[in-house]
């Protein structure tokens, strides 16, 4: 049975932020950015809430009715994060044990922005996360589907950065291919992936 998906609303943000924090708790990049394990969940929840609010205006955040999975897309031409938007992420590092990592994380963020493809026009999958106990049930494919269908209809590409090597095969099943592996400063690798429209 295919899960029902819909666009997220502002009312969904608190629940989605908590779910995404749990989904990314063991993520290599999250573990690098928010190194103290005991602080990571709360910091991730703050970070995810900000990103959700930033991307909500693009009307391409897709989720399940149960809010157990979400795909956060930026429409073509709106993937770049402004200085103001980047500054809004600072509160997720305000704890003294996290603040010392902020310069390192800022350099990593800047590297991702700098190496993001400018052309051709594309949708950017900023984030895809599933509640840990709901993983492996097709929810990720479902919430990505609406935008990937639009990409094919409009003949527009799609781009993402995978923070887990084991997710490369999942994205490949949806038509993405690895463009490049990049390594964050004193941190983990990420895989830049591109999908041509079908």
mmCIF file with all atom_site columns, C-alpha atoms in Angstrom:
data_model
loop_
_atom_site.group_PDB
_atom_site.id
_atom_site.type_symbol
_atom_site.label_atom_id
_atom_site.label_alt_id
_atom_site.label_comp_id
_atom_site.label_asym_id
_atom_site.label_entity_id
_atom_site.label_seq_id
_atom_site.pdbx_PDB_ins_code
_atom_site.Cartn_x
_atom_site.Cartn_y
_atom_site.Cartn_z
_atom_site.occupancy
_atom_site.B_iso_or_equiv
_atom_site.pdbx_formal_charge
_atom_site.auth_seq_id
_atom_site.auth_comp_id
_atom_site.auth_asym_id
_atom_site.auth_atom_id
_atom_site.pdbx_PDB_model_num
ATOM 1   C CA . UNK A 1 1   ? 0.000  0.000  0.000   1.00 0.00 ? 1   UNK A CA 1
ATOM 2   C CA . UNK A 1 2   ? 1.427  3.376  -1.025  1.00 0.00 ? 2   UNK A CA 1
ATOM 3   C CA . UNK A 1 3   ? 1.665  5.898  1.817   1.00 0.00 ? 3   UNK A CA 1
ATOM 4   C CA . UNK A 1 4   ? -0.274 9.132  1.460   1.00 0.00 ? 4   UNK A CA 1
ATOM 5   C CA . UNK A 1 5   ? 1.985  12.144 1.044   1.00 0.00 ? 5   UNK A CA 1
ATOM 6   C CA . UNK A 1 6   ? 1.207  15.843 1.148   1.00 0.00 ? 6   UNK A CA 1
ATOM 7   C CA . UNK A 1 7   ? 2.881  19.214 1.361   1.00 0.00 ? 7   UNK A CA 1
ATOM 8   C CA . UNK A 1 8   ? 3.923  20.171 4.873   1.00 0.00 ? 8   UNK A CA 1
ATOM 9   C CA . UNK A 1 9   ? 2.361  23.147 6.643   1.00 0.00 ? 9   UNK A CA 1
ATOM 10  C CA . UNK A 1 10  ? 3.657  25.530 9.288   1.00 0.00 ? 10  UNK A CA 1
ATOM 11  C CA . UNK A 1 11  ? 1.732  23.544 11.911  1.00 0.00 ? 11  UNK A CA 1
ATOM 12  C CA . UNK A 1 12  ? 3.805  20.456 11.045  1.00 0.00 ? 12  UNK A CA 1
ATOM 13  C CA . UNK A 1 13  ? 7.171  22.096 11.774  1.00 0.00 ? 13  UNK A CA 1
ATOM 14  C CA . UNK A 1 14  ? 7.559  21.174 15.485  1.00 0.00 ? 14  UNK A CA 1
ATOM 15  C CA . UNK A 1 15  ? 6.722  17.495 14.929  1.00 0.00 ? 15  UNK A CA 1
ATOM 16  C CA . UNK A 1 16  ? 8.813  17.276 11.752  1.00 0.00 ? 16  UNK A CA 1
ATOM 17  C CA . UNK A 1 17  ? 11.790 18.939 13.466  1.00 0.00 ? 17  UNK A CA 1
ATOM 18  C CA . UNK A 1 18  ? 11.654 16.340 16.271  1.00 0.00 ? 18  UNK A CA 1
ATOM 19  C CA . UNK A 1 19  ? 11.328 13.482 13.772  1.00 0.00 ? 19  UNK A CA 1
ATOM 20  C CA . UNK A 1 20  ? 14.221 14.742 11.615  1.00 0.00 ? 20  UNK A CA 1
ATOM 21  C CA . UNK A 1 21  ? 16.403 15.186 14.700  1.00 0.00 ? 21  UNK A CA 1
ATOM 22  C CA . UNK A 1 22  ? 15.847 11.524 15.569  1.00 0.00 ? 22  UNK A CA 1
ATOM 23  C CA . UNK A 1 23  ? 16.405 10.494 11.937  1.00 0.00 ? 23  UNK A CA 1
ATOM 24  C CA . UNK A 1 24  ? 19.792 12.255 11.779  1.00 0.00 ? 24  UNK A CA 1
ATOM 25  C CA . UNK A 1 25  ? 21.003 11.447 15.295  1.00 0.00 ? 25  UNK A CA 1
ATOM 26  C CA . UNK A 1 26  ? 23.548 8.883  14.011  1.00 0.00 ? 26  UNK A CA 1
ATOM 27  C CA . UNK A 1 27  ? 24.303 10.708 10.741  1.00 0.00 ? 27  UNK A CA 1
ATOM 28  C CA . UNK A 1 28  ? 28.075 11.112 10.139  1.00 0.00 ? 28  UNK A CA 1
ATOM 29  C CA . UNK A 1 29  ? 27.804 14.823 9.315   1.00 0.00 ? 29  UNK A CA 1
ATOM 30  C CA . UNK A 1 30  ? 25.526 15.523 12.286  1.00 0.00 ? 30  UNK A CA 1
ATOM 31  C CA . UNK A 1 31  ? 27.916 13.606 14.543  1.00 0.00 ? 31  UNK A CA 1
ATOM 32  C CA . UNK A 1 32  ? 30.805 15.714 13.194  1.00 0.00 ? 32  UNK A CA 1
ATOM 33  C CA . UNK A 1 33  ? 28.941 19.030 13.539  1.00 0.00 ? 33  UNK A CA 1
ATOM 34  C CA . UNK A 1 34  ? 27.428 18.401 16.980  1.00 0.00 ? 34  UNK A CA 1
ATOM 35  C CA . UNK A 1 35  ? 30.104 16.219 18.521  1.00 0.00 ? 35  UNK A CA 1
ATOM 36  C CA . UNK A 1 36  ? 28.915 15.858 22.150  1.00 0.00 ? 36  UNK A CA 1
ATOM 37  C CA . UNK A 1 37  ? 26.381 13.022 21.887  1.00 0.00 ? 37  UNK A CA 1
ATOM 38  C CA . UNK A 1 38  ? 24.322 14.267 24.841  1.00 0.00 ? 38  UNK A CA 1
ATOM 39  C CA . UNK A 1 39  ? 23.701 17.639 23.142  1.00 0.00 ? 39  UNK A CA 1
ATOM 40  C CA . UNK A 1 40  ? 23.091 16.463 19.580  1.00 0.00 ? 40  UNK A CA 1
ATOM 41  C CA . UNK A 1 41  ? 19.368 15.661 19.678  1.00 0.00 ? 41  UNK A CA 1
ATOM 42  C CA . UNK A 1 42  ? 18.279 19.068 20.998  1.00 0.00 ? 42  UNK A CA 1
ATOM 43  C CA . UNK A 1 43  ? 20.706 20.935 18.719  1.00 0.00 ? 43  UNK A CA 1
ATOM 44  C CA . UNK A 1 44  ? 19.493 18.964 15.704  1.00 0.00 ? 44  UNK A CA 1
ATOM 45  C CA . UNK A 1 45  ? 15.881 19.733 16.560  1.00 0.00 ? 45  UNK A CA 1
ATOM 46  C CA . UNK A 1 46  ? 16.663 23.465 16.583  1.00 0.00 ? 46  UNK A CA 1
ATOM 47  C CA . UNK A 1 47  ? 18.591 23.191 13.319  1.00 0.00 ? 47  UNK A CA 1
ATOM 48  C CA . UNK A 1 48  ? 15.842 21.207 11.581  1.00 0.00 ? 48  UNK A CA 1
ATOM 49  C CA . UNK A 1 49  ? 13.127 23.631 12.739  1.00 0.00 ? 49  UNK A CA 1
ATOM 50  C CA . UNK A 1 50  ? 15.040 26.544 11.183  1.00 0.00 ? 50  UNK A CA 1
ATOM 51  C CA . UNK A 1 51  ? 15.632 24.694 7.900   1.00 0.00 ? 51  UNK A CA 1
ATOM 52  C CA . UNK A 1 52  ? 11.974 23.691 7.740   1.00 0.00 ? 52  UNK A CA 1
ATOM 53  C CA . UNK A 1 53  ? 10.848 27.295 8.218   1.00 0.00 ? 53  UNK A CA 1
ATOM 54  C CA . UNK A 1 54  ? 13.346 28.493 5.596   1.00 0.00 ? 54  UNK A CA 1
ATOM 55  C CA . UNK A 1 55  ? 12.244 25.977 2.969   1.00 0.00 ? 55  UNK A CA 1
ATOM 56  C CA . UNK A 1 56  ? 8.507  26.061 3.708   1.00 0.00 ? 56  UNK A CA 1
ATOM 57  C CA . UNK A 1 57  ? 8.042  29.151 1.534   1.00 0.00 ? 57  UNK A CA 1
ATOM 58  C CA . UNK A 1 58  ? 9.094  27.125 -1.532  1.00 0.00 ? 58  UNK A CA 1
ATOM 59  C CA . UNK A 1 59  ? 6.070  24.836 -0.948  1.00 0.00 ? 59  UNK A CA 1
ATOM 60  C CA . UNK A 1 60  ? 8.107  21.736 -1.735  1.00 0.00 ? 60  UNK A CA 1
ATOM 61  C CA . UNK A 1 61  ? 8.394  20.066 1.661   1.00 0.00 ? 61  UNK A CA 1
ATOM 62  C CA . UNK A 1 62  ? 6.635  16.734 1.325   1.00 0.00 ? 62  UNK A CA 1
ATOM 63  C CA . UNK A 1 63  ? 5.685  14.504 4.232   1.00 0.00 ? 63  UNK A CA 1
ATOM 64  C CA . UNK A 1 64  ? 3.491  11.586 5.181   1.00 0.00 ? 64  UNK A CA 1
ATOM 65  C CA . UNK A 1 65  ? 0.177  12.066 6.978   1.00 0.00 ? 65  UNK A CA 1
ATOM 66  C CA . UNK A 1 66  ? 1.775  10.578 10.107  1.00 0.00 ? 66  UNK A CA 1
ATOM 67  C CA . UNK A 1 67  ? 4.778  12.971 9.848   1.00 0.00 ? 67  UNK A CA 1
ATOM 68  C CA . UNK A 1 68  ? 7.165  10.002 9.918   1.00 0.00 ? 68  UNK A CA 1
ATOM 69  C CA . UNK A 1 69  ? 9.158  11.047 6.846   1.00 0.00 ? 69  UNK A CA 1
ATOM 70  C CA . UNK A 1 70  ? 9.914  14.285 5.024   1.00 0.00 ? 70  UNK A CA 1
ATOM 71  C CA . UNK A 1 71  ? 11.692 15.480 1.898   1.00 0.00 ? 71  UNK A CA 1
ATOM 72  C CA . UNK A 1 72  ? 12.792 19.116 2.017   1.00 0.00 ? 72  UNK A CA 1
ATOM 73  C CA . UNK A 1 73  ? 13.226 20.460 -1.507  1.00 0.00 ? 73  UNK A CA 1
ATOM 74  C CA . UNK A 1 74  ? 14.316 23.879 -2.744  1.00 0.00 ? 74  UNK A CA 1
ATOM 75  C CA . UNK A 1 75  ? 12.747 24.804 -6.101  1.00 0.00 ? 75  UNK A CA 1
ATOM 76  C CA . UNK A 1 76  ? 14.972 25.773 -9.042  1.00 0.00 ? 76  UNK A CA 1
ATOM 77  C CA . UNK A 1 77  ? 16.891 28.969 -8.425  1.00 0.00 ? 77  UNK A CA 1
ATOM 78  C CA . UNK A 1 78  ? 16.310 29.033 -4.667  1.00 0.00 ? 78  UNK A CA 1
ATOM 79  C CA . UNK A 1 79  ? 18.855 26.556 -3.296  1.00 0.00 ? 79  UNK A CA 1
ATOM 80  C CA . UNK A 1 80  ? 21.392 29.186 -2.160  1.00 0.00 ? 80  UNK A CA 1
ATOM 81  C CA . UNK A 1 81  ? 21.390 30.038 1.552   1.00 0.00 ? 81  UNK A CA 1
ATOM 82  C CA . UNK A 1 82  ? 21.720 33.755 2.260   1.00 0.00 ? 82  UNK A CA 1
ATOM 83  C CA . UNK A 1 83  ? 23.931 35.144 5.033   1.00 0.00 ? 83  UNK A CA 1
ATOM 84  C CA . UNK A 1 84  ? 20.779 35.944 7.006   1.00 0.00 ? 84  UNK A CA 1
ATOM 85  C CA . UNK A 1 85  ? 19.491 32.368 6.629   1.00 0.00 ? 85  UNK A CA 1
ATOM 86  C CA . UNK A 1 86  ? 22.880 30.971 7.640   1.00 0.00 ? 86  UNK A CA 1
ATOM 87  C CA . UNK A 1 87  ? 22.942 33.237 10.697  1.00 0.00 ? 87  UNK A CA 1
ATOM 88  C CA . UNK A 1 88  ? 19.552 31.843 11.724  1.00 0.00 ? 88  UNK A CA 1
ATOM 89  C CA . UNK A 1 89  ? 21.246 28.450 12.220  1.00 0.00 ? 89  UNK A CA 1
ATOM 90  C CA . UNK A 1 90  ? 23.677 29.791 14.847  1.00 0.00 ? 90  UNK A CA 1
ATOM 91  C CA . UNK A 1 91  ? 21.353 29.136 17.840  1.00 0.00 ? 91  UNK A CA 1
ATOM 92  C CA . UNK A 1 92  ? 21.747 25.395 17.256  1.00 0.00 ? 92  UNK A CA 1
ATOM 93  C CA . UNK A 1 93  ? 25.405 25.873 18.306  1.00 0.00 ? 93  UNK A CA 1
ATOM 94  C CA . UNK A 1 94  ? 24.909 28.186 21.295  1.00 0.00 ? 94  UNK A CA 1
ATOM 95  C CA . UNK A 1 95  ? 25.858 25.676 23.981  1.00 0.00 ? 95  UNK A CA 1
ATOM 96  C CA . UNK A 1 96  ? 29.520 26.305 25.003  1.00 0.00 ? 96  UNK A CA 1
ATOM 97  C CA . UNK A 1 97  ? 30.483 22.721 24.135  1.00 0.00 ? 97  UNK A CA 1
ATOM 98  C CA . UNK A 1 98  ? 29.005 23.150 20.642  1.00 0.00 ? 98  UNK A CA 1
ATOM 99  C CA . UNK A 1 99  ? 30.034 26.734 19.916  1.00 0.00 ? 99  UNK A CA 1
ATOM 100 C CA . UNK A 1 100 ? 33.701 25.762 19.504  1.00 0.00 ? 100 UNK A CA 1
ATOM 101 C CA . UNK A 1 101 ? 32.735 23.595 16.511  1.00 0.00 ? 101 UNK A CA 1
ATOM 102 C CA . UNK A 1 102 ? 30.845 26.360 14.715  1.00 0.00 ? 102 UNK A CA 1
ATOM 103 C CA . UNK A 1 103 ? 33.813 27.727 12.676  1.00 0.00 ? 103 UNK A CA 1
ATOM 104 C CA . UNK A 1 104 ? 34.603 24.236 11.397  1.00 0.00 ? 104 UNK A CA 1
ATOM 105 C CA . UNK A 1 105 ? 30.968 23.597 10.494  1.00 0.00 ? 105 UNK A CA 1
ATOM 106 C CA . UNK A 1 106 ? 30.708 27.015 8.810   1.00 0.00 ? 106 UNK A CA 1
ATOM 107 C CA . UNK A 1 107 ? 33.651 26.104 6.574   1.00 0.00 ? 107 UNK A CA 1
ATOM 108 C CA . UNK A 1 108 ? 31.951 22.828 5.669   1.00 0.00 ? 108 UNK A CA 1
ATOM 109 C CA . UNK A 1 109 ? 28.666 24.610 4.903   1.00 0.00 ? 109 UNK A CA 1
ATOM 110 C CA . UNK A 1 110 ? 30.513 27.149 2.756   1.00 0.00 ? 110 UNK A CA 1
ATOM 111 C CA . UNK A 1 111 ? 32.252 24.347 0.830   1.00 0.00 ? 111 UNK A CA 1
ATOM 112 C CA . UNK A 1 112 ? 28.905 22.727 0.037   1.00 0.00 ? 112 UNK A CA 1
ATOM 113 C CA . UNK A 1 113 ? 27.498 26.073 -1.139  1.00 0.00 ? 113 UNK A CA 1
ATOM 114 C CA . UNK A 1 114 ? 30.599 26.816 -3.233  1.00 0.00 ? 114 UNK A CA 1
ATOM 115 C CA . UNK A 1 115 ? 30.591 23.436 -4.994  1.00 0.00 ? 115 UNK A CA 1
ATOM 116 C CA . UNK A 1 116 ? 26.818 23.329 -5.571  1.00 0.00 ? 116 UNK A CA 1
ATOM 117 C CA . UNK A 1 117 ? 26.129 23.281 -9.337  1.00 0.00 ? 117 UNK A CA 1
ATOM 118 C CA . UNK A 1 118 ? 24.886 26.627 -10.655 1.00 0.00 ? 118 UNK A CA 1
ATOM 119 C CA . UNK A 1 119 ? 23.530 25.217 -13.915 1.00 0.00 ? 119 UNK A CA 1
ATOM 120 C CA . UNK A 1 120 ? 21.463 23.670 -15.291 1.00 0.00 ? 120 UNK A CA 1
ATOM 121 C CA . UNK A 1 121 ? 18.317 24.633 -13.404 1.00 0.00 ? 121 UNK A CA 1
ATOM 122 C CA . UNK A 1 122 ? 17.385 21.989 -10.821 1.00 0.00 ? 122 UNK A CA 1
ATOM 123 C CA . UNK A 1 123 ? 15.432 21.059 -7.720  1.00 0.00 ? 123 UNK A CA 1
ATOM 124 C CA . UNK A 1 124 ? 17.654 20.630 -4.660  1.00 0.00 ? 124 UNK A CA 1
ATOM 125 C CA . UNK A 1 125 ? 16.878 17.905 -2.141  1.00 0.00 ? 125 UNK A CA 1
ATOM 126 C CA . UNK A 1 126 ? 18.227 19.657 0.946   1.00 0.00 ? 126 UNK A CA 1
ATOM 127 C CA . UNK A 1 127 ? 17.157 16.889 3.317   1.00 0.00 ? 127 UNK A CA 1
ATOM 128 C CA . UNK A 1 128 ? 15.407 13.534 3.366   1.00 0.00 ? 128 UNK A CA 1
ATOM 129 C CA . UNK A 1 129 ? 14.737 11.891 6.705   1.00 0.00 ? 129 UNK A CA 1
ATOM 130 C CA . UNK A 1 130 ? 12.603 9.094  8.108   1.00 0.00 ? 130 UNK A CA 1
ATOM 131 C CA . UNK A 1 131 ? 11.689 8.206  11.677  1.00 0.00 ? 131 UNK A CA 1
ATOM 132 C CA . UNK A 1 132 ? 14.182 5.423  12.575  1.00 0.00 ? 132 UNK A CA 1
ATOM 133 C CA . UNK A 1 133 ? 11.521 2.773  13.316  1.00 0.00 ? 133 UNK A CA 1
ATOM 134 C CA . UNK A 1 134 ? 9.695  3.605  10.051  1.00 0.00 ? 134 UNK A CA 1
ATOM 135 C CA . UNK A 1 135 ? 12.734 3.208  7.786   1.00 0.00 ? 135 UNK A CA 1
ATOM 136 C CA . UNK A 1 136 ? 12.715 0.559  5.074   1.00 0.00 ? 136 UNK A CA 1
ATOM 137 C CA . UNK A 1 137 ? 8.968  0.875  4.364   1.00 0.00 ? 137 UNK A CA 1
ATOM 138 C CA . UNK A 1 138 ? 9.115  2.974  1.187   1.00 0.00 ? 138 UNK A CA 1
ATOM 139 C CA . UNK A 1 139 ? 8.361  6.298  2.866   1.00 0.00 ? 139 UNK A CA 1
ATOM 140 C CA . UNK A 1 140 ? 11.485 8.028  1.538   1.00 0.00 ? 140 UNK A CA 1
ATOM 141 C CA . UNK A 1 141 ? 10.626 7.027  -2.019  1.00 0.00 ? 141 UNK A CA 1
ATOM 142 C CA . UNK A 1 142 ? 7.061  8.230  -1.523  1.00 0.00 ? 142 UNK A CA 1
ATOM 143 C CA . UNK A 1 143 ? 7.919  11.705 -0.220  1.00 0.00 ? 143 UNK A CA 1
ATOM 144 C CA . UNK A 1 144 ? 10.525 12.229 -2.970  1.00 0.00 ? 144 UNK A CA 1
ATOM 145 C CA . UNK A 1 145 ? 8.114  11.083 -5.650  1.00 0.00 ? 145 UNK A CA 1
ATOM 146 C CA . UNK A 1 146 ? 6.020  14.205 -6.165  1.00 0.00 ? 146 UNK A CA 1
ATOM 147 C CA . UNK A 1 147 ? 9.011  16.408 -6.974  1.00 0.00 ? 147 UNK A CA 1
ATOM 148 C CA . UNK A 1 148 ? 10.772 13.757 -9.067  1.00 0.00 ? 148 UNK A CA 1
ATOM 149 C CA . UNK A 1 149 ? 7.592  13.408 -11.143 1.00 0.00 ? 149 UNK A CA 1
ATOM 150 C CA . UNK A 1 150 ? 7.558  17.171 -11.607 1.00 0.00 ? 150 UNK A CA 1
ATOM 151 C CA . UNK A 1 151 ? 11.234 17.063 -12.634 1.00 0.00 ? 151 UNK A CA 1
ATOM 152 C CA . UNK A 1 152 ? 10.367 14.543 -15.334 1.00 0.00 ? 152 UNK A CA 1
ATOM 153 C CA . UNK A 1 153 ? 7.296  16.463 -16.503 1.00 0.00 ? 153 UNK A CA 1
ATOM 154 C CA . UNK A 1 154 ? 9.181  19.761 -16.726 1.00 0.00 ? 154 UNK A CA 1
ATOM 155 C CA . UNK A 1 155 ? 12.476 18.194 -17.836 1.00 0.00 ? 155 UNK A CA 1
ATOM 156 C CA . UNK A 1 156 ? 14.383 19.662 -14.878 1.00 0.00 ? 156 UNK A CA 1
ATOM 157 C CA . UNK A 1 157 ? 17.296 18.041 -13.048 1.00 0.00 ? 157 UNK A CA 1
ATOM 158 C CA . UNK A 1 158 ? 17.609 17.258 -9.336  1.00 0.00 ? 158 UNK A CA 1
ATOM 159 C CA . UNK A 1 159 ? 20.603 17.475 -7.036  1.00 0.00 ? 159 UNK A CA 1
ATOM 160 C CA . UNK A 1 160 ? 21.475 16.332 -3.505  1.00 0.00 ? 160 UNK A CA 1
ATOM 161 C CA . UNK A 1 161 ? 24.390 15.649 -1.175  1.00 0.00 ? 161 UNK A CA 1
ATOM 162 C CA . UNK A 1 162 ? 24.277 12.280 0.560   1.00 0.00 ? 162 UNK A CA 1
ATOM 163 C CA . UNK A 1 163 ? 25.876 12.176 3.989   1.00 0.00 ? 163 UNK A CA 1
ATOM 164 C CA . UNK A 1 164 ? 25.836 8.373  4.165   1.00 0.00 ? 164 UNK A CA 1
ATOM 165 C CA . UNK A 1 165 ? 27.584 6.139  1.655   1.00 0.00 ? 165 UNK A CA 1
ATOM 166 C CA . UNK A 1 166 ? 25.011 3.404  2.244   1.00 0.00 ? 166 UNK A CA 1
ATOM 167 C CA . UNK A 1 167 ? 22.264 5.722  0.894   1.00 0.00 ? 167 UNK A CA 1
ATOM 168 C CA . UNK A 1 168 ? 23.910 6.029  -2.528  1.00 0.00 ? 168 UNK A CA 1
ATOM 169 C CA . UNK A 1 169 ? 22.198 2.863  -3.800  1.00 0.00 ? 169 UNK A CA 1
ATOM 170 C CA . UNK A 1 170 ? 18.814 4.124  -2.584  1.00 0.00 ? 170 UNK A CA 1
ATOM 171 C CA . UNK A 1 171 ? 19.208 7.381  -4.511  1.00 0.00 ? 171 UNK A CA 1
ATOM 172 C CA . UNK A 1 172 ? 20.583 5.523  -7.545  1.00 0.00 ? 172 UNK A CA 1
ATOM 173 C CA . UNK A 1 173 ? 17.327 3.540  -7.741  1.00 0.00 ? 173 UNK A CA 1
ATOM 174 C CA . UNK A 1 174 ? 15.612 6.903  -8.245  1.00 0.00 ? 174 UNK A CA 1
ATOM 175 C CA . UNK A 1 175 ? 17.938 7.929  -11.067 1.00 0.00 ? 175 UNK A CA 1
ATOM 176 C CA . UNK A 1 176 ? 20.650 9.822  -9.162  1.00 0.00 ? 176 UNK A CA 1
ATOM 177 C CA . UNK A 1 177 ? 24.315 9.262  -9.931  1.00 0.00 ? 177 UNK A CA 1
ATOM 178 C CA . UNK A 1 178 ? 27.405 10.292 -7.966  1.00 0.00 ? 178 UNK A CA 1
ATOM 179 C CA . UNK A 1 179 ? 29.168 13.346 -9.366  1.00 0.00 ? 179 UNK A CA 1
ATOM 180 C CA . UNK A 1 180 ? 31.897 13.625 -6.776  1.00 0.00 ? 180 UNK A CA 1
ATOM 181 C CA . UNK A 1 181 ? 32.906 12.644 -3.263  1.00 0.00 ? 181 UNK A CA 1
ATOM 182 C CA . UNK A 1 182 ? 33.900 15.614 -1.119  1.00 0.00 ? 182 UNK A CA 1
ATOM 183 C CA . UNK A 1 183 ? 35.467 15.542 2.310   1.00 0.00 ? 183 UNK A CA 1
ATOM 184 C CA . UNK A 1 184 ? 34.535 18.065 4.961   1.00 0.00 ? 184 UNK A CA 1
ATOM 185 C CA . UNK A 1 185 ? 37.443 19.652 6.831   1.00 0.00 ? 185 UNK A CA 1
ATOM 186 C CA . UNK A 1 186 ? 38.544 17.201 9.539   1.00 0.00 ? 186 UNK A CA 1
ATOM 187 C CA . UNK A 1 187 ? 35.236 15.463 8.938   1.00 0.00 ? 187 UNK A CA 1
ATOM 188 C CA . UNK A 1 188 ? 33.322 12.829 6.963   1.00 0.00 ? 188 UNK A CA 1
ATOM 189 C CA . UNK A 1 189 ? 32.757 12.495 3.250   1.00 0.00 ? 189 UNK A CA 1
ATOM 190 C CA . UNK A 1 190 ? 29.642 13.544 1.389   1.00 0.00 ? 190 UNK A CA 1
ATOM 191 C CA . UNK A 1 191 ? 28.551 12.446 -2.067  1.00 0.00 ? 191 UNK A CA 1
ATOM 192 C CA . UNK A 1 192 ? 27.249 15.003 -4.552  1.00 0.00 ? 192 UNK A CA 1
ATOM 193 C CA . UNK A 1 193 ? 24.545 13.363 -6.692  1.00 0.00 ? 193 UNK A CA 1
ATOM 194 C CA . UNK A 1 194 ? 22.688 14.468 -9.808  1.00 0.00 ? 194 UNK A CA 1
ATOM 195 C CA . UNK A 1 195 ? 19.549 13.188 -11.523 1.00 0.00 ? 195 UNK A CA 1
ATOM 196 C CA . UNK A 1 196 ? 18.724 13.939 -15.140 1.00 0.00 ? 196 UNK A CA 1
ATOM 197 C CA . UNK A 1 197 ? 15.009 14.100 -15.940 1.00 0.00 ? 197 UNK A CA 1
ATOM 198 C CA . UNK A 1 198 ? 13.520 10.950 -17.471 1.00 0.00 ? 198 UNK A CA 1
#
